[in-house]
Amino acid sequence: MKIDKKSNSVKRVLCLTDTDPNLTDNKDIGKDPSGNIQLKRLQINFEKSKVDLMSLNNFNPQAVYTVTRIEDVLSSKIYKTILENLLNKVIEESEDEDISYSNYSFLEDALFINLLGDTQFMYCEGIEATRRKADFIKFIESKKTRLSYDYIAEF
């Protein structure tokens, strides 16, 4: 990747990725002599309760990486709104009657959504909801495309 120096305008590109469980050495991908292309990945920093932007140029095979998906670090207030809207539509349309959506609540000021990890965003109300949590998360994951469009519209 490189930026054409013949261009009259200054261009900057930020490629933002999530942190996968099988993180690999990508140092050679982002070598741009102009320095205008940056490759960064999101990394939840639980110790400092923040999200770090890590350069892909600093790969360290001995380091511990927290799997961080883009949806893990979205605004919890917006995500709560779009998720509740989706669930209300699903209940109205009776798309899936196996899951009782009213047994889950969402905290709009959670630091991270992190549904696949240890989340403080979603609460299960009752034993049955806790038992079916994996199914509920699978349902949410199946609606990721719809949720992403709704998120952008709400944002």
Tab-separated table of C-alpha atoms in Angstrom:
chain	number	residue	atom	x	y	z
A	1	MET	CA	0.000	0.000	0.000
A	2	LYS	CA	1.193	3.455	-0.773
A	3	ILE	CA	-0.112	6.900	-1.525
A	4	ASP	CA	0.665	8.336	-4.934
A	5	LYS	CA	2.983	11.307	-4.375
A	6	LYS	CA	1.935	12.797	-7.725
A	7	SER	CA	-1.457	13.652	-6.261
A	8	ASN	CA	-1.998	17.343	-5.480
A	9	SER	CA	-3.816	16.797	-2.200
A	10	VAL	CA	-2.567	15.254	1.001
A	11	LYS	CA	-4.419	12.031	1.736
A	12	ARG	CA	-4.439	10.085	4.958
A	13	VAL	CA	-5.847	6.610	5.430
A	14	LEU	CA	-6.572	4.864	8.703
A	15	CYS	CA	-7.309	1.154	8.414
A	16	LEU	CA	-9.014	0.073	11.624
A	17	THR	CA	-9.446	-3.614	12.449
A	18	ASP	CA	-10.526	-5.637	15.396
A	19	THR	CA	-8.244	-7.999	17.325
A	20	ASP	CA	-8.826	-11.601	16.333
A	21	PRO	CA	-7.892	-14.578	18.517
A	22	ASN	CA	-5.322	-15.651	15.916
A	23	LEU	CA	-3.403	-12.368	15.704
A	24	THR	CA	-0.552	-12.578	13.202
A	25	ASP	CA	2.451	-10.494	12.250
A	26	ASN	CA	1.267	-7.811	9.815
A	27	LYS	CA	4.293	-5.481	9.975
A	28	ASP	CA	5.000	-5.706	6.264
A	29	ILE	CA	1.436	-4.912	5.193
A	30	GLY	CA	1.417	-1.318	6.348
A	31	LYS	CA	4.785	-0.100	5.162
A	32	ASP	CA	3.996	3.256	3.591
A	33	PRO	CA	7.039	5.478	3.024
A	34	SER	CA	4.895	8.626	3.182
A	35	GLY	CA	3.534	7.716	6.624
A	36	ASN	CA	0.035	8.661	5.503
A	37	ILE	CA	-1.358	5.127	5.742
A	38	GLN	CA	-1.774	3.784	9.251
A	39	LEU	CA	-2.901	0.313	10.250
A	40	LYS	CA	-4.344	0.108	13.747
A	41	ARG	CA	-6.341	-2.455	15.662
A	42	LEU	CA	-8.736	-1.999	18.541
A	43	GLN	CA	-7.714	-3.479	21.881
A	44	ILE	CA	-9.836	-3.383	25.029
A	45	ASN	CA	-7.664	-2.422	27.983
A	46	PHE	CA	-9.598	-3.722	30.995
A	47	GLU	CA	-6.972	-2.513	33.494
A	48	LYS	CA	-7.400	1.114	32.441
A	49	SER	CA	-11.065	0.781	31.373
A	50	LYS	CA	-10.428	2.141	27.913
A	51	VAL	CA	-9.888	1.132	24.309
A	52	ASP	CA	-6.369	1.349	22.915
A	53	LEU	CA	-5.491	1.824	19.270
A	54	MET	CA	-2.537	-0.452	18.667
A	55	SER	CA	-0.283	-0.197	15.641
A	56	LEU	CA	-0.012	-3.316	13.535
A	57	ASN	CA	3.674	-2.509	13.215
A	58	ASN	CA	4.294	-3.447	16.868
A	59	PHE	CA	3.513	-7.161	16.746
A	60	ASN	CA	4.890	-9.087	19.721
A	61	PRO	CA	4.230	-12.863	19.700
A	62	GLN	CA	4.777	-13.058	23.490
A	63	ALA	CA	2.201	-10.355	24.292
A	64	VAL	CA	-1.277	-11.166	25.538
A	65	TYR	CA	-3.977	-9.845	23.235
A	66	THR	CA	-7.603	-9.387	24.235
A	67	VAL	CA	-9.972	-10.418	21.469
A	68	THR	CA	-11.761	-7.177	20.610
A	69	ARG	CA	-14.465	-6.941	18.001
A	70	ILE	CA	-15.573	-3.599	16.602
A	71	GLU	CA	-19.054	-4.083	18.045
A	72	ASP	CA	-17.514	-4.578	21.518
A	73	VAL	CA	-16.504	-0.923	21.684
A	74	LEU	CA	-19.537	0.814	20.171
A	75	SER	CA	-21.514	3.358	22.176
A	76	SER	CA	-23.540	1.289	24.633
A	77	LYS	CA	-26.277	3.941	24.694
A	78	ILE	CA	-26.812	3.717	20.930
A	79	TYR	CA	-26.397	-0.068	20.880
A	80	LYS	CA	-28.992	-0.439	23.648
A	81	THR	CA	-31.461	1.680	21.657
A	82	ILE	CA	-31.048	-0.221	18.392
A	83	LEU	CA	-31.068	-3.607	20.115
A	84	GLU	CA	-34.285	-2.808	21.978
A	85	ASN	CA	-35.851	-1.520	18.731
A	86	LEU	CA	-34.864	-4.744	16.987
A	87	LEU	CA	-36.270	-6.884	19.783
A	88	ASN	CA	-39.550	-4.954	19.747
A	89	LYS	CA	-39.834	-5.519	15.974
A	90	VAL	CA	-39.052	-9.219	16.369
A	91	ILE	CA	-41.711	-9.578	19.059
A	92	GLU	CA	-44.250	-7.794	16.828
A	93	GLU	CA	-43.346	-9.941	13.819
A	94	SER	CA	-43.005	-13.133	15.908
A	95	GLU	CA	-39.838	-14.096	14.009
A	96	ASP	CA	-38.571	-16.312	16.802
A	97	GLU	CA	-40.829	-17.416	19.612
A	98	ASP	CA	-38.245	-19.620	21.347
A	99	ILE	CA	-36.493	-16.811	23.193
A	100	SER	CA	-38.217	-14.569	25.729
A	101	TYR	CA	-36.540	-11.255	24.978
A	102	SER	CA	-38.093	-9.522	27.967
A	103	ASN	CA	-35.739	-11.473	30.269
A	104	TYR	CA	-32.719	-9.455	29.119
A	105	SER	CA	-31.896	-5.853	29.902
A	106	PHE	CA	-29.083	-3.610	28.735
A	107	LEU	CA	-27.047	-0.964	30.519
A	108	GLU	CA	-26.636	2.162	28.407
A	109	ASP	CA	-23.583	3.465	30.237
A	110	ALA	CA	-21.495	0.269	30.133
A	111	LEU	CA	-17.890	0.850	29.076
A	112	PHE	CA	-17.843	-2.086	26.665
A	113	ILE	CA	-20.535	-4.175	25.001
A	114	ASN	CA	-18.349	-7.302	24.764
A	115	LEU	CA	-21.264	-9.746	24.375
A	116	LEU	CA	-19.021	-12.744	23.678
A	117	GLY	CA	-16.834	-12.017	26.693
A	118	ASP	CA	-17.456	-10.937	30.247
A	119	THR	CA	-20.055	-8.251	29.694
A	120	GLN	CA	-21.548	-5.691	32.011
A	121	PHE	CA	-23.757	-4.456	29.183
A	122	MET	CA	-26.342	-7.246	29.273
A	123	TYR	CA	-28.149	-8.659	32.274
A	124	CYS	CA	-30.069	-11.903	32.396
A	125	GLU	CA	-33.145	-11.728	34.581
A	126	GLY	CA	-33.775	-15.172	36.002
A	127	ILE	CA	-32.402	-18.688	35.745
A	128	GLU	CA	-34.015	-19.426	32.370
A	129	ALA	CA	-32.537	-16.278	30.816
A	130	THR	CA	-29.099	-17.182	32.147
A	131	ARG	CA	-29.429	-20.696	30.774
A	132	ARG	CA	-30.471	-19.359	27.340
A	133	LYS	CA	-27.931	-16.516	27.238
A	134	ALA	CA	-25.788	-18.248	24.581
A	135	ASP	CA	-28.860	-18.695	22.356
A	136	PHE	CA	-29.813	-15.064	22.829
A	137	ILE	CA	-26.316	-13.879	21.911
A	138	LYS	CA	-26.356	-16.179	18.875
A	139	PHE	CA	-29.622	-14.534	17.822
A	140	ILE	CA	-28.071	-11.056	18.195
A	141	GLU	CA	-25.007	-12.169	16.209
A	142	SER	CA	-27.306	-13.402	13.426
A	143	LYS	CA	-28.655	-9.841	13.123
A	144	LYS	CA	-25.259	-8.077	12.941
A	145	THR	CA	-25.804	-6.645	9.464
A	146	ARG	CA	-29.205	-5.244	10.352
A	147	LEU	CA	-27.845	-3.878	13.638
A	148	SER	CA	-24.913	-2.197	11.884
A	149	TYR	CA	-27.254	-0.299	9.527
A	150	ASP	CA	-29.511	0.641	12.444
A	151	TYR	CA	-26.478	1.786	14.454
A	152	ILE	CA	-25.299	4.078	11.669
A	153	ALA	CA	-28.794	5.539	11.273
A	154	GLU	CA	-29.089	6.165	15.043
A	155	PHE	CA	-25.548	7.535	15.283
